[in-house]
Amino acid sequence: NAGVMQNPRHLVRRRGQEARLRCSPMKGHSHVYWYRQLPEEGLKFMVYLQKENIIDESGMPKERFSAEFPKEGPSILRIQQVVRGDSAAYFCASSPSRLAGGFYNEQFFGPGTRLTVL
Amino acid sequence: RKEVEQDPGPFNVPEGATVAFNCTYSNSASQSFFWYRQDCRKEPKLLMSVYSSGNEDGRFTAQLNRASQYISLLIRDSKLSDSATYLCVVNILPGRSGNTPLVFGKGTRLSVIA
């Protein structure tokens, strides 16, 4: 059973370009969460999605950032017109449905995408 | 006040030492509690969930005090491989969907020295 997969692992963009980060949850998991970790900081929640629905985007900046989790394919975190302050590690996590017997809302993390904005 | 606060660290301890990490959380609606471990430039990995009655997993013991909104992690007989950042993590009551995001502390760095 493959774990959470993220790609690319490293992404370099120049200011003003777009960054697309992809996340494939663990098999059988229908919930996806995106977190951002700035250098020397803790992980901060950005957005929580289920298939085709955004459940909670309270942690995501209102501008330039968007996320989706289509019926088919991976979840995408999209950052438009990147700025240097967007440089961070972006982690995706997945969990099973609580109704399916998920225990204590355990979330499994992918290896992250390290975004560097030049 | 930060939602989850941890000892600032770093903790530098010799092999075999016992080390304790403390954590406080501000939201009394927090329902689930965890310790995650994060190695340098890696993803967080679940170390253990924390139960109200306290729980132990080998050399690791976790305690929860809901009244004081306080969580602890004790590591006995430290190994070199325990060197990492330890993250205190909570989440609040589940919403309509049944799942909620995790709230992370900044972490406490541990270095175990030979």
Tab-separated table of C-alpha atoms in Angstrom:
chain	number	residue	atom	x	y	z
A	1	ASN	CA	0.000	0.000	0.000
A	2	ALA	CA	1.811	3.073	-1.248
A	3	GLY	CA	1.962	6.023	1.086
A	4	VAL	CA	1.026	9.599	0.306
A	5	MET	CA	2.825	10.740	-2.814
A	6	GLN	CA	3.785	14.270	-3.673
A	7	ASN	CA	5.473	15.691	-6.717
A	8	PRO	CA	7.605	17.349	-7.567
A	9	ARG	CA	9.834	16.949	-4.519
A	10	HIS	CA	11.688	20.138	-5.364
A	11	LEU	CA	10.392	23.049	-7.405
A	12	VAL	CA	12.212	26.222	-8.337
A	13	ARG	CA	10.294	29.172	-9.701
A	14	ARG	CA	11.086	32.788	-10.476
A	15	ARG	CA	8.976	35.544	-9.012
A	16	GLY	CA	5.727	35.921	-10.923
A	17	GLN	CA	5.593	32.357	-12.216
A	18	GLU	CA	3.033	29.739	-11.251
A	19	ALA	CA	3.695	26.728	-9.025
A	20	ARG	CA	1.618	23.543	-9.160
A	21	LEU	CA	2.033	20.994	-6.398
A	22	ARG	CA	0.431	17.575	-6.638
A	23	CYS	CA	-0.628	15.124	-3.973
A	24	SER	CA	-1.966	11.580	-4.305
A	25	PRO	CA	-3.456	10.319	-1.032
A	26	MET	CA	-3.018	6.855	0.342
A	27	LYS	CA	-5.244	4.244	-1.234
A	28	GLY	CA	-8.662	4.318	0.372
A	29	HIS	CA	-8.222	7.788	1.856
A	30	SER	CA	-10.744	10.398	0.802
A	31	HIS	CA	-9.533	13.365	2.849
A	32	VAL	CA	-6.585	15.545	1.877
A	33	TYR	CA	-4.967	18.337	3.854
A	34	TRP	CA	-2.303	20.795	2.760
A	35	TYR	CA	0.136	22.312	5.252
A	36	ARG	CA	2.942	24.804	4.773
A	37	GLN	CA	6.163	24.901	6.770
A	38	LEU	CA	8.209	28.062	6.535
A	39	PRO	CA	11.908	27.843	7.445
A	40	GLU	CA	12.380	27.374	11.195
A	41	GLU	CA	8.608	27.373	11.732
A	42	GLY	CA	5.965	24.785	12.570
A	43	LEU	CA	3.502	23.363	10.084
A	44	LYS	CA	0.500	25.579	9.382
A	45	PHE	CA	-2.779	24.279	8.023
A	46	MET	CA	-3.826	25.681	4.678
A	47	VAL	CA	-6.759	23.757	3.229
A	48	TYR	CA	-8.786	20.565	3.728
A	49	LEU	CA	-10.498	18.848	0.823
A	50	GLN	CA	-12.563	15.824	0.040
A	51	LYS	CA	-13.213	14.634	-3.479
A	52	GLU	CA	-14.564	17.579	-5.473
A	53	ASN	CA	-15.183	19.639	-2.337
A	54	ILE	CA	-13.244	22.183	-0.310
A	55	ILE	CA	-14.214	21.602	3.307
A	56	ASP	CA	-12.069	24.207	5.056
A	57	GLU	CA	-9.768	26.764	3.447
A	58	SER	CA	-9.413	29.010	6.458
A	59	GLY	CA	-5.629	28.722	6.451
A	60	MET	CA	-5.090	29.560	2.821
A	61	PRO	CA	-4.194	33.084	1.682
A	62	LYS	CA	-7.131	34.685	-0.098
A	63	GLU	CA	-5.144	35.683	-3.136
A	64	ARG	CA	-2.927	33.690	-5.485
A	65	PHE	CA	-3.547	30.349	-3.766
A	66	SER	CA	-6.107	27.764	-4.816
A	67	ALA	CA	-6.624	24.052	-4.276
A	68	GLU	CA	-8.672	21.306	-5.830
A	69	PHE	CA	-9.229	17.586	-5.432
A	70	PRO	CA	-10.985	16.358	-8.581
A	71	LYS	CA	-12.988	13.189	-8.866
A	72	GLU	CA	-10.127	11.614	-10.779
A	73	GLY	CA	-6.488	12.360	-10.207
A	74	PRO	CA	-4.402	13.988	-7.511
A	75	SER	CA	-5.095	17.008	-5.388
A	76	ILE	CA	-3.473	20.163	-6.739
A	77	LEU	CA	-2.247	23.167	-4.781
A	78	ARG	CA	-1.726	26.071	-7.155
A	79	ILE	CA	0.176	29.233	-6.374
A	80	GLN	CA	-0.031	32.002	-8.939
A	81	GLN	CA	2.492	34.817	-9.314
A	82	VAL	CA	4.811	33.391	-6.698
A	83	VAL	CA	6.793	35.679	-4.418
A	84	ARG	CA	9.910	34.978	-2.361
A	85	GLY	CA	7.800	34.624	0.784
A	86	ASP	CA	6.126	31.566	-0.756
A	87	SER	CA	9.403	29.638	-0.429
A	88	ALA	CA	8.609	26.823	1.992
A	89	ALA	CA	7.993	23.110	2.316
A	90	TYR	CA	4.450	22.164	1.379
A	91	PHE	CA	3.198	18.948	2.915
A	92	CYS	CA	0.124	17.026	1.977
A	93	ALA	CA	-1.548	14.600	4.372
A	94	SER	CA	-4.408	12.183	3.935
A	95	SER	CA	-6.751	10.382	6.256
A	96	PRO	CA	-9.552	7.893	5.940
A	97	SER	CA	-13.125	8.884	6.567
A	98	ARG	CA	-13.879	8.979	10.261
A	99	LEU	CA	-17.045	7.046	9.476
A	100	ALA	CA	-14.875	4.355	7.878
A	101	GLY	CA	-13.185	3.743	11.180
A	102	GLY	CA	-10.336	6.211	11.033
A	103	PHE	CA	-8.770	6.279	14.444
A	104	TYR	CA	-8.286	9.584	16.188
A	105	ASN	CA	-8.154	11.426	12.888
A	106	GLU	CA	-4.685	10.067	12.169
A	107	GLN	CA	-3.118	11.808	9.199
A	108	PHE	CA	-0.343	10.402	7.073
A	109	PHE	CA	2.060	12.822	5.487
A	110	GLY	CA	3.716	12.833	2.121
A	111	PRO	CA	7.415	13.680	1.665
A	112	GLY	CA	6.617	17.296	0.818
A	113	THR	CA	7.430	19.645	-2.020
A	114	ARG	CA	10.162	22.186	-1.339
A	115	LEU	CA	9.383	25.332	-3.255
A	116	THR	CA	12.133	27.852	-3.824
A	117	VAL	CA	11.274	31.189	-5.360
A	118	LEU	CA	14.212	33.049	-6.853
B	1	ARG	CA	-1.364	33.147	22.922
B	2	LYS	CA	-0.302	30.491	20.448
B	3	GLU	CA	-2.632	27.555	19.963
B	4	VAL	CA	0.044	24.996	20.785
B	5	GLU	CA	3.187	25.958	22.674
B	6	GLN	CA	6.220	23.807	23.289
B	7	ASP	CA	9.529	24.039	25.099
B	8	PRO	CA	11.826	26.074	22.867
B	9	GLY	CA	14.771	23.653	22.919
B	10	PRO	CA	17.152	22.562	21.680
B	11	PHE	CA	17.738	19.740	24.120
B	12	ASN	CA	21.243	18.268	23.972
B	13	VAL	CA	21.446	15.083	26.012
B	14	PRO	CA	23.895	12.177	26.283
B	15	GLU	CA	22.954	8.695	25.197
B	16	GLY	CA	20.999	6.879	27.865
B	17	ALA	CA	19.524	10.036	29.370
B	18	THR	CA	15.857	10.581	30.101
B	19	VAL	CA	14.347	13.663	28.515
B	20	ALA	CA	10.908	15.227	28.899
B	21	PHE	CA	9.056	17.549	26.545
B	22	ASN	CA	6.120	19.679	27.587
B	23	CYS	CA	3.336	21.204	25.572
B	24	THR	CA	0.293	23.359	26.333
B	25	TYR	CA	-2.702	24.021	24.122
B	26	SER	CA	-5.128	26.904	24.281
B	27	ASN	CA	-8.322	25.533	22.738
B	28	SER	CA	-10.349	23.663	25.341
B	29	ALA	CA	-12.347	22.054	22.509
B	30	SER	CA	-9.257	20.080	21.483
B	31	GLN	CA	-10.137	16.441	21.366
B	32	SER	CA	-7.252	14.458	19.931
B	33	PHE	CA	-3.609	14.737	20.825
B	34	PHE	CA	-0.462	13.425	19.221
B	35	TRP	CA	3.286	13.543	19.224
B	36	TYR	CA	4.870	13.564	15.794
B	37	ARG	CA	8.544	13.296	14.994
B	38	GLN	CA	10.171	15.219	12.177
B	39	ASP	CA	13.678	14.528	10.942
B	40	CYS	CA	15.606	17.270	9.195
B	41	ARG	CA	14.012	18.106	5.817
B	42	LYS	CA	11.581	15.200	6.097
B	43	GLU	CA	7.871	14.877	6.634
B	44	PRO	CA	6.324	14.558	10.112
B	45	LYS	CA	5.667	11.009	11.208
B	46	LEU	CA	3.289	9.957	13.919
B	47	LEU	CA	5.161	8.869	17.020
B	48	MET	CA	2.177	8.206	19.234
B	49	SER	CA	-1.336	9.290	20.023
B	50	VAL	CA	-1.933	10.594	23.532
B	51	TYR	CA	-4.799	9.181	25.559
B	52	SER	CA	-6.449	10.632	28.625
B	53	SER	CA	-5.199	7.815	30.805
B	54	GLY	CA	-1.633	8.202	29.575
B	55	ASN	CA	0.073	5.660	27.421
B	56	GLU	CA	3.430	4.044	26.900
B	57	ASP	CA	5.146	2.629	23.837
B	58	GLY	CA	8.507	1.131	24.633
B	59	ARG	CA	10.811	3.923	25.798
B	60	PHE	CA	8.193	6.589	25.128
B	61	THR	CA	5.499	7.692	27.577
B	62	ALA	CA	2.859	10.304	26.848
B	63	GLN	CA	0.631	12.033	29.375
B	64	LEU	CA	-2.386	14.280	28.989
B	65	ASN	CA	-3.877	16.623	31.575
B	66	ARG	CA	-7.109	18.044	30.157
B	67	ALA	CA	-7.752	20.297	33.157
B	68	SER	CA	-4.397	22.030	32.703
B	69	GLN	CA	-4.444	21.633	28.900
B	70	TYR	CA	-1.010	20.106	29.106
B	71	ILE	CA	0.666	17.257	27.239
B	72	SER	CA	4.022	15.661	27.894
B	73	LEU	CA	6.369	13.191	26.251
B	74	LEU	CA	9.025	11.292	28.167
B	75	ILE	CA	11.831	9.477	26.390
B	76	ARG	CA	13.859	7.036	28.459
B	77	ASP	CA	17.281	5.614	27.600
B	78	SER	CA	17.813	8.036	24.723
B	79	LYS	CA	19.394	6.691	21.550
B	80	LEU	CA	21.350	8.564	18.912
B	81	SER	CA	18.511	7.759	16.522
B	82	ASP	CA	16.086	9.728	18.712
B	83	SER	CA	17.681	12.961	17.481
B	84	ALA	CA	14.901	14.828	15.710
B	85	THR	CA	12.323	17.549	16.219
B	86	TYR	CA	9.321	16.506	18.279
B	87	LEU	CA	6.028	18.117	17.378
B	88	CYS	CA	3.084	18.445	19.746
B	89	VAL	CA	-0.136	18.243	17.740
B	90	VAL	CA	-3.797	18.664	18.606
B	91	ASN	CA	-7.085	18.844	16.803
B	92	ILE	CA	-10.462	20.132	17.872
B	93	LEU	CA	-13.860	18.499	17.846
B	94	PRO	CA	-14.667	17.031	14.451
B	95	GLY	CA	-16.924	19.047	12.271
B	96	ARG	CA	-19.762	17.940	10.099
B	97	SER	CA	-17.417	15.959	7.891
B	98	GLY	CA	-15.953	14.103	10.816
B	99	ASN	CA	-12.366	15.178	10.270
B	100	THR	CA	-10.497	18.316	11.168
B	101	PRO	CA	-7.058	19.748	10.417
B	102	LEU	CA	-4.200	19.319	12.840
B	103	VAL	CA	-2.688	22.192	14.798
B	104	PHE	CA	1.057	21.892	15.253
B	105	GLY	CA	3.438	23.331	17.778
B	106	LYS	CA	6.726	24.681	16.451
B	107	GLY	CA	8.530	21.652	17.757
B	108	THR	CA	11.369	20.949	20.139
B	109	ARG	CA	14.683	19.844	18.738
B	110	LEU	CA	16.446	16.969	20.447
B	111	SER	CA	20.084	16.082	19.902
B	112	VAL	CA	21.330	12.902	21.535
B	113	ILE	CA	25.095	12.923	21.828
B	114	ALA	CA	27.381	9.886	22.032
